[in-house]
mmCIF file of C-alpha atoms in Angstrom:
data_model
loop_
_atom_site.group_PDB
_atom_site.id
_atom_site.type_symbol
_atom_site.label_atom_id
_atom_site.label_comp_id
_atom_site.label_asym_id
_atom_site.label_seq_id
_atom_site.Cartn_x
_atom_site.Cartn_y
_atom_site.Cartn_z
ATOM 1 C CA MET E 1 -72.241 -42.674 -161.609
ATOM 2 C CA GLU E 2 -73.796 -41.433 -164.591
ATOM 3 C CA SER E 3 -72.288 -43.927 -167.339
ATOM 4 C CA ILE E 4 -69.679 -46.747 -167.164
ATOM 5 C CA LYS E 5 -68.720 -45.966 -171.025
ATOM 6 C CA GLY E 6 -68.726 -42.187 -171.260
ATOM 7 C CA ASN E 7 -67.684 -40.956 -174.560
ATOM 8 C CA ILE E 8 -68.246 -37.606 -176.574
ATOM 9 C CA ASP E 9 -70.553 -39.268 -179.282
ATOM 10 C CA SER E 10 -73.801 -37.809 -179.615
ATOM 11 C CA LEU E 11 -76.814 -40.011 -178.774
ATOM 12 C CA ILE E 12 -78.957 -42.095 -181.432
ATOM 13 C CA ALA E 13 -82.549 -40.728 -182.188
ATOM 14 C CA THR E 14 -85.574 -43.144 -181.691
ATOM 15 C CA PRO E 15 -88.928 -42.693 -182.763
ATOM 16 C CA GLN E 16 -89.949 -42.045 -179.198
ATOM 17 C CA ASP E 17 -87.085 -39.783 -178.433
ATOM 18 C CA ALA E 18 -85.273 -37.357 -180.904
ATOM 19 C CA ASN E 19 -82.989 -35.988 -178.576
ATOM 20 C CA VAL E 20 -79.291 -36.448 -179.225
ATOM 21 C CA HIS E 21 -77.817 -34.354 -176.998
ATOM 22 C CA LYS E 22 -76.492 -35.277 -173.660
ATOM 23 C CA SER E 23 -77.390 -33.256 -170.408
ATOM 24 C CA PRO E 24 -75.150 -32.828 -167.237
ATOM 25 C CA ALA E 25 -75.523 -34.780 -164.455
ATOM 26 C CA ILE E 26 -76.648 -32.869 -160.952
ATOM 27 C CA TYR E 27 -75.965 -34.589 -157.561
ATOM 28 C CA LEU E 28 -77.015 -32.457 -154.671
ATOM 29 C CA LYS E 29 -76.754 -33.840 -151.120
ATOM 30 C CA GLY E 30 -77.136 -32.611 -147.655
ATOM 31 C CA GLY E 31 -77.176 -33.764 -144.094
ATOM 32 C CA PHE E 32 -77.266 -33.497 -140.256
ATOM 33 C CA ASP E 33 -75.435 -35.514 -137.821
ATOM 34 C CA LYS E 34 -75.223 -35.097 -134.176
ATOM 35 C CA GLN E 35 -74.139 -36.763 -130.913
ATOM 36 C CA LEU E 36 -76.525 -35.446 -128.368
ATOM 37 C CA ASN E 37 -75.229 -37.290 -125.499
ATOM 38 C CA GLN E 38 -73.262 -40.029 -124.538
ATOM 39 C CA ASP E 39 -75.886 -42.735 -125.396
ATOM 40 C CA LEU E 40 -77.826 -40.931 -128.552
ATOM 41 C CA ARG E 41 -76.859 -40.145 -131.831
ATOM 42 C CA LEU E 42 -79.022 -38.655 -134.773
ATOM 43 C CA ARG E 43 -78.342 -38.588 -138.286
ATOM 44 C CA PHE E 44 -80.410 -37.173 -141.219
ATOM 45 C CA ALA E 45 -79.486 -36.874 -144.950
ATOM 46 C CA ALA E 46 -81.101 -36.247 -148.335
ATOM 47 C CA SER E 47 -79.651 -36.578 -152.015
ATOM 48 C CA PHE E 48 -81.065 -35.722 -155.413
ATOM 49 C CA TYR E 49 -79.704 -36.848 -158.527
ATOM 50 C CA SER E 50 -80.852 -35.602 -162.176
ATOM 51 C CA ASN E 51 -80.065 -36.348 -165.870
ATOM 52 C CA ASN E 52 -82.469 -35.496 -168.349
ATOM 53 C CA SER E 53 -80.587 -37.109 -171.241
ATOM 54 C CA SER E 54 -78.101 -39.607 -171.206
ATOM 55 C CA GLY E 55 -76.737 -42.411 -173.400
ATOM 56 C CA GLY E 56 -75.798 -44.602 -170.714
ATOM 57 C CA GLN E 57 -77.471 -43.849 -167.510
ATOM 58 C CA THR E 58 -76.313 -46.312 -164.796
ATOM 59 C CA LEU E 59 -77.883 -44.973 -161.597
ATOM 60 C CA TYR E 60 -79.553 -48.356 -160.848
ATOM 61 C CA GLY E 61 -77.353 -50.671 -163.272
ATOM 62 C CA GLY E 62 -73.754 -49.937 -162.450
ATOM 63 C CA ASP E 63 -72.980 -51.529 -159.188
ATOM 64 C CA ARG E 64 -69.965 -53.877 -159.536
ATOM 65 C CA THR E 65 -70.186 -55.100 -155.753
ATOM 66 C CA GLY E 66 -72.283 -58.474 -156.842
ATOM 67 C CA SER E 67 -75.110 -59.752 -154.792
ATOM 68 C CA ASN E 68 -75.236 -62.045 -151.885
ATOM 69 C CA TYR E 69 -78.051 -63.886 -154.010
ATOM 70 C CA PHE E 70 -76.180 -64.166 -157.196
ATOM 71 C CA MET E 71 -77.717 -66.319 -159.607
ATOM 72 C CA VAL E 72 -80.522 -67.540 -157.323
ATOM 73 C CA MET E 73 -83.436 -66.204 -159.372
ATOM 74 C CA GLU E 74 -82.346 -66.803 -162.706
ATOM 75 C CA LYS E 75 -83.889 -69.442 -165.251
ATOM 76 C CA ILE E 76 -82.507 -72.927 -165.759
ATOM 77 C CA GLY E 77 -79.331 -72.663 -168.007
ATOM 78 C CA ALA E 78 -78.581 -69.126 -167.219
ATOM 79 C CA THR E 79 -74.946 -68.375 -166.620
ATOM 80 C CA SER E 80 -73.119 -65.645 -164.936
ATOM 81 C CA THR E 81 -71.585 -64.464 -168.128
ATOM 82 C CA THR E 82 -74.987 -63.140 -169.363
ATOM 83 C CA ASN E 83 -76.236 -62.150 -165.860
ATOM 84 C CA ALA E 84 -73.391 -59.808 -164.617
ATOM 85 C CA PHE E 85 -76.073 -57.855 -162.356
ATOM 86 C CA SER E 86 -77.938 -61.134 -161.052
ATOM 87 C CA GLY E 87 -79.498 -60.419 -157.838
ATOM 88 C CA ARG E 88 -80.343 -56.820 -158.438
ATOM 89 C CA PHE E 89 -83.316 -55.302 -159.575
ATOM 90 C CA ASN E 90 -82.933 -52.631 -162.401
ATOM 91 C CA PRO E 91 -85.786 -50.293 -163.487
ATOM 92 C CA GLY E 92 -84.426 -49.502 -166.656
ATOM 93 C CA PHE E 93 -83.938 -45.601 -166.369
ATOM 94 C CA THR E 94 -81.156 -45.573 -169.186
ATOM 95 C CA LYS E 95 -81.982 -42.236 -170.898
ATOM 96 C CA LYS E 96 -83.535 -40.018 -168.315
ATOM 97 C CA VAL E 97 -83.778 -40.209 -164.269
ATOM 98 C CA ASN E 98 -84.597 -37.989 -161.338
ATOM 99 C CA ALA E 99 -84.207 -39.665 -158.199
ATOM 100 C CA LEU E 100 -84.658 -38.499 -154.331
ATOM 101 C CA GLN E 101 -83.352 -40.399 -151.424
ATOM 102 C CA LEU E 102 -83.844 -39.769 -147.781
ATOM 103 C CA ASN E 103 -82.006 -41.377 -144.930
ATOM 104 C CA ALA E 104 -82.409 -41.619 -141.166
ATOM 105 C CA PHE E 105 -80.240 -43.059 -138.574
ATOM 106 C CA VAL E 106 -80.557 -43.461 -134.920
ATOM 107 C CA LYS E 107 -78.182 -44.792 -132.261
ATOM 108 C CA LEU E 108 -79.478 -45.370 -128.719
ATOM 109 C CA LYS E 109 -76.295 -47.297 -126.764
ATOM 110 C CA GLY E 110 -76.240 -50.733 -128.829
ATOM 111 C CA LEU E 111 -79.299 -50.253 -130.733
ATOM 112 C CA GLU E 112 -79.060 -48.854 -134.183
ATOM 113 C CA LEU E 113 -81.868 -48.046 -136.374
ATOM 114 C CA PHE E 114 -81.362 -46.888 -140.261
ATOM 115 C CA ALA E 115 -84.259 -46.124 -142.635
ATOM 116 C CA THR E 116 -84.270 -45.622 -146.313
ATOM 117 C CA TYR E 117 -86.876 -43.828 -148.478
ATOM 118 C CA GLU E 118 -86.077 -43.506 -152.321
ATOM 119 C CA ASN E 119 -88.409 -42.252 -155.317
ATOM 120 C CA ALA E 120 -87.494 -42.298 -158.965
ATOM 121 C CA LYS E 121 -88.805 -41.268 -162.274
ATOM 122 C CA GLY E 122 -87.456 -42.037 -165.802
ATOM 123 C CA ARG E 123 -87.302 -43.709 -168.825
ATOM 124 C CA SER E 124 -85.479 -45.431 -171.683
ATOM 125 C CA LYS E 125 -84.654 -44.134 -175.069
ATOM 126 C CA THR E 126 -87.584 -46.243 -176.374
ATOM 127 C CA GLU E 127 -90.163 -44.716 -174.198
ATOM 128 C CA SER E 128 -91.734 -41.446 -174.457
ATOM 129 C CA ASN E 129 -93.398 -41.511 -171.145
ATOM 130 C CA VAL E 130 -91.726 -41.476 -167.605
ATOM 131 C CA ARG E 131 -92.303 -44.497 -165.121
ATOM 132 C CA GLY E 132 -91.759 -44.418 -161.769
ATOM 133 C CA ALA E 133 -89.960 -46.654 -158.813
ATOM 134 C CA GLU E 134 -90.203 -46.574 -155.089
ATOM 135 C CA GLN E 135 -87.984 -48.334 -152.615
ATOM 136 C CA MET E 136 -88.160 -48.528 -148.636
ATOM 137 C CA ALA E 137 -86.095 -50.107 -146.255
ATOM 138 C CA ILE E 138 -85.531 -50.634 -142.515
ATOM 139 C CA ASP E 139 -82.634 -52.049 -140.693
ATOM 140 C CA GLY E 140 -82.326 -52.869 -136.934
ATOM 141 C CA VAL E 141 -79.132 -53.804 -135.467
ATOM 142 C CA TYR E 142 -78.363 -54.476 -131.821
ATOM 143 C CA ARG E 143 -74.711 -54.687 -130.711
ATOM 144 C CA PHE E 144 -73.287 -56.323 -127.639
ATOM 145 C CA GLY E 145 -70.331 -57.433 -125.919
ATOM 146 C CA GLU E 146 -67.516 -55.531 -124.070
ATOM 147 C CA THR E 147 -66.836 -54.101 -127.242
ATOM 148 C CA GLU E 148 -69.604 -54.473 -129.207
ATOM 149 C CA ASP E 149 -67.915 -57.292 -131.160
ATOM 150 C CA PHE E 150 -71.444 -59.074 -131.450
ATOM 151 C CA PHE E 151 -74.768 -58.123 -133.145
ATOM 152 C CA ILE E 152 -77.958 -59.351 -134.160
ATOM 153 C CA GLY E 153 -80.049 -57.714 -136.815
ATOM 154 C CA ALA E 154 -83.323 -57.666 -138.864
ATOM 155 C CA LYS E 155 -84.036 -55.809 -142.560
ATOM 156 C CA TYR E 156 -87.338 -55.313 -144.149
ATOM 157 C CA ASN E 157 -86.866 -53.912 -147.877
ATOM 158 C CA VAL E 158 -89.591 -53.350 -150.344
ATOM 159 C CA VAL E 159 -89.226 -52.270 -154.107
ATOM 160 C CA THR E 160 -92.446 -50.839 -156.197
ATOM 161 C CA ALA E 161 -91.969 -50.005 -159.823
ATOM 162 C CA ALA E 162 -93.556 -49.887 -163.039
ATOM 163 C CA LEU E 163 -92.168 -51.944 -165.533
ATOM 164 C CA ALA E 164 -92.302 -51.396 -169.553
ATOM 165 C CA ASP E 165 -92.112 -53.746 -172.336
ATOM 166 C CA VAL E 166 -91.601 -53.355 -176.091
ATOM 167 C CA ALA E 167 -93.929 -54.755 -178.558
ATOM 168 C CA ALA E 168 -93.930 -54.101 -182.525
ATOM 169 C CA VAL E 169 -96.958 -52.382 -183.820
ATOM 170 C CA GLY E 170 -96.274 -52.230 -187.619
ATOM 171 C CA THR E 171 -93.177 -50.536 -188.004
ATOM 172 C CA THR E 172 -93.220 -48.366 -184.998
ATOM 173 C CA PRO E 173 -92.383 -49.817 -181.340
ATOM 174 C CA ALA E 174 -94.983 -49.210 -179.041
ATOM 175 C CA ILE E 175 -94.685 -49.053 -175.231
ATOM 176 C CA ILE E 176 -96.898 -51.594 -173.208
ATOM 177 C CA TYR E 177 -96.984 -50.952 -169.467
ATOM 178 C CA THR E 178 -97.507 -53.916 -167.445
ATOM 179 C CA GLY E 179 -98.326 -52.003 -164.341
ATOM 180 C CA ASP E 180 -96.664 -51.697 -160.802
ATOM 181 C CA VAL E 181 -94.624 -55.007 -159.477
ATOM 182 C CA LYS E 182 -93.367 -55.357 -156.178
ATOM 183 C CA VAL E 183 -90.056 -57.306 -154.792
ATOM 184 C CA ASP E 184 -90.090 -57.483 -151.062
ATOM 185 C CA ARG E 185 -87.310 -59.173 -148.613
ATOM 186 C CA ILE E 186 -87.106 -59.923 -144.869
ATOM 187 C CA ALA E 187 -83.858 -60.800 -143.649
ATOM 188 C CA PHE E 188 -82.430 -61.765 -140.093
ATOM 189 C CA ALA E 189 -78.719 -61.756 -139.372
ATOM 190 C CA ALA E 190 -76.238 -62.324 -136.329
ATOM 191 C CA GLY E 191 -72.293 -61.676 -136.660
ATOM 192 C CA TRP E 192 -69.274 -61.571 -134.713
ATOM 193 C CA PHE E 193 -66.161 -59.302 -135.147
ATOM 194 C CA MET E 194 -63.366 -61.945 -134.411
ATOM 195 C CA THR E 195 -60.964 -58.887 -134.753
ATOM 196 C CA LYS E 196 -61.194 -55.194 -135.865
ATOM 197 C CA ASN E 197 -60.713 -56.581 -139.192
ATOM 198 C CA ILE E 198 -62.593 -59.772 -139.551
ATOM 199 C CA LEU E 199 -66.242 -60.394 -139.579
ATOM 200 C CA LEU E 200 -68.168 -63.705 -139.386
ATOM 201 C CA LYS E 201 -71.897 -63.375 -140.319
ATOM 202 C CA GLY E 202 -74.697 -65.499 -140.821
ATOM 203 C CA GLU E 203 -78.226 -64.461 -142.472
ATOM 204 C CA TYR E 204 -81.568 -66.084 -143.250
ATOM 205 C CA VAL E 205 -83.446 -64.422 -146.157
ATOM 206 C CA THR E 206 -87.032 -64.761 -147.783
ATOM 207 C CA GLN E 207 -87.691 -62.737 -150.717
ATOM 208 C CA LYS E 208 -90.792 -62.495 -153.043
ATOM 209 C CA TYR E 209 -91.607 -61.188 -156.384
ATOM 210 C CA LYS E 210 -95.242 -59.816 -156.782
ATOM 211 C CA ASP E 211 -97.544 -58.816 -159.743
ATOM 212 C CA PHE E 212 -95.078 -59.590 -162.330
ATOM 213 C CA PRO E 213 -96.467 -60.362 -165.898
ATOM 214 C CA GLY E 214 -97.571 -63.995 -166.498
ATOM 215 C CA THR E 215 -94.851 -63.877 -169.261
ATOM 216 C CA ASP E 216 -91.928 -63.023 -166.833
ATOM 217 C CA TYR E 217 -90.094 -65.748 -165.456
ATOM 218 C CA ARG E 218 -90.152 -63.697 -162.001
ATOM 219 C CA ASN E 219 -93.827 -64.326 -161.745
ATOM 220 C CA ALA E 220 -94.868 -65.486 -158.449
ATOM 221 C CA GLY E 221 -91.063 -65.998 -157.780
ATOM 222 C CA LYS E 222 -89.838 -66.508 -154.093
ATOM 223 C CA PHE E 223 -86.789 -67.847 -152.492
ATOM 224 C CA LYS E 224 -85.577 -68.233 -148.959
ATOM 225 C CA GLY E 225 -82.311 -69.597 -147.692
ATOM 226 C CA TYR E 226 -79.477 -68.996 -145.629
ATOM 227 C CA VAL E 227 -75.833 -67.208 -146.455
ATOM 228 C CA ILE E 228 -72.579 -67.625 -144.061
ATOM 229 C CA GLN E 229 -69.904 -65.301 -145.015
ATOM 230 C CA ALA E 230 -66.587 -64.133 -143.332
ATOM 231 C CA VAL E 231 -65.321 -60.557 -144.467
ATOM 232 C CA VAL E 232 -61.782 -59.320 -144.135
ATOM 233 C CA GLY E 233 -61.415 -55.182 -143.939
ATOM 234 C CA PHE E 234 -58.154 -53.540 -144.103
#
């Protein structure tokens, strides 16, 4: 979780951060899960992750699972080789990060609601001040059929984060804050578990990029469309 390419080398000092020592990563998690009766189940969980000095913090950049929207919002001529994490939003907290996440889940018969709130603060090694990022998401799923083989669902997800840009001022890089940007997504889906291990799913999504700087190719960006996929589990 902490870094993809861990090593024992000291960190490299920068004009903004002279700390060349690596700090341990701290991870805490707790939760409550109870089936209150035959129809109602509740679950609440909270987790906290902290690292005050890292050479390769990848809490928000180390996901190897890919994205349903891979290469959808990239510039013309972009290649998958240079955009391995296309479809993801990374706030760039590579040197320092403190992140809190809260989750809630409610299941009432065939209806399921799952909510997430996440708040993080951090920075890279070329920054002297921390920035913030916040995420909220809510999923609603209704399962039906004799053994709940079918489902319909909807999801709303929004990320708000402060971006930073590095510009040269004389011989010393200076951090220019571009302010908060926002990415929001609304998705509707339906699926069928053809067998216990095979799922056929369709999804319609619309996503918008708001308040990005005019020099950022994502400025006023948006896309919409559908995805149909089959999943095999073992």
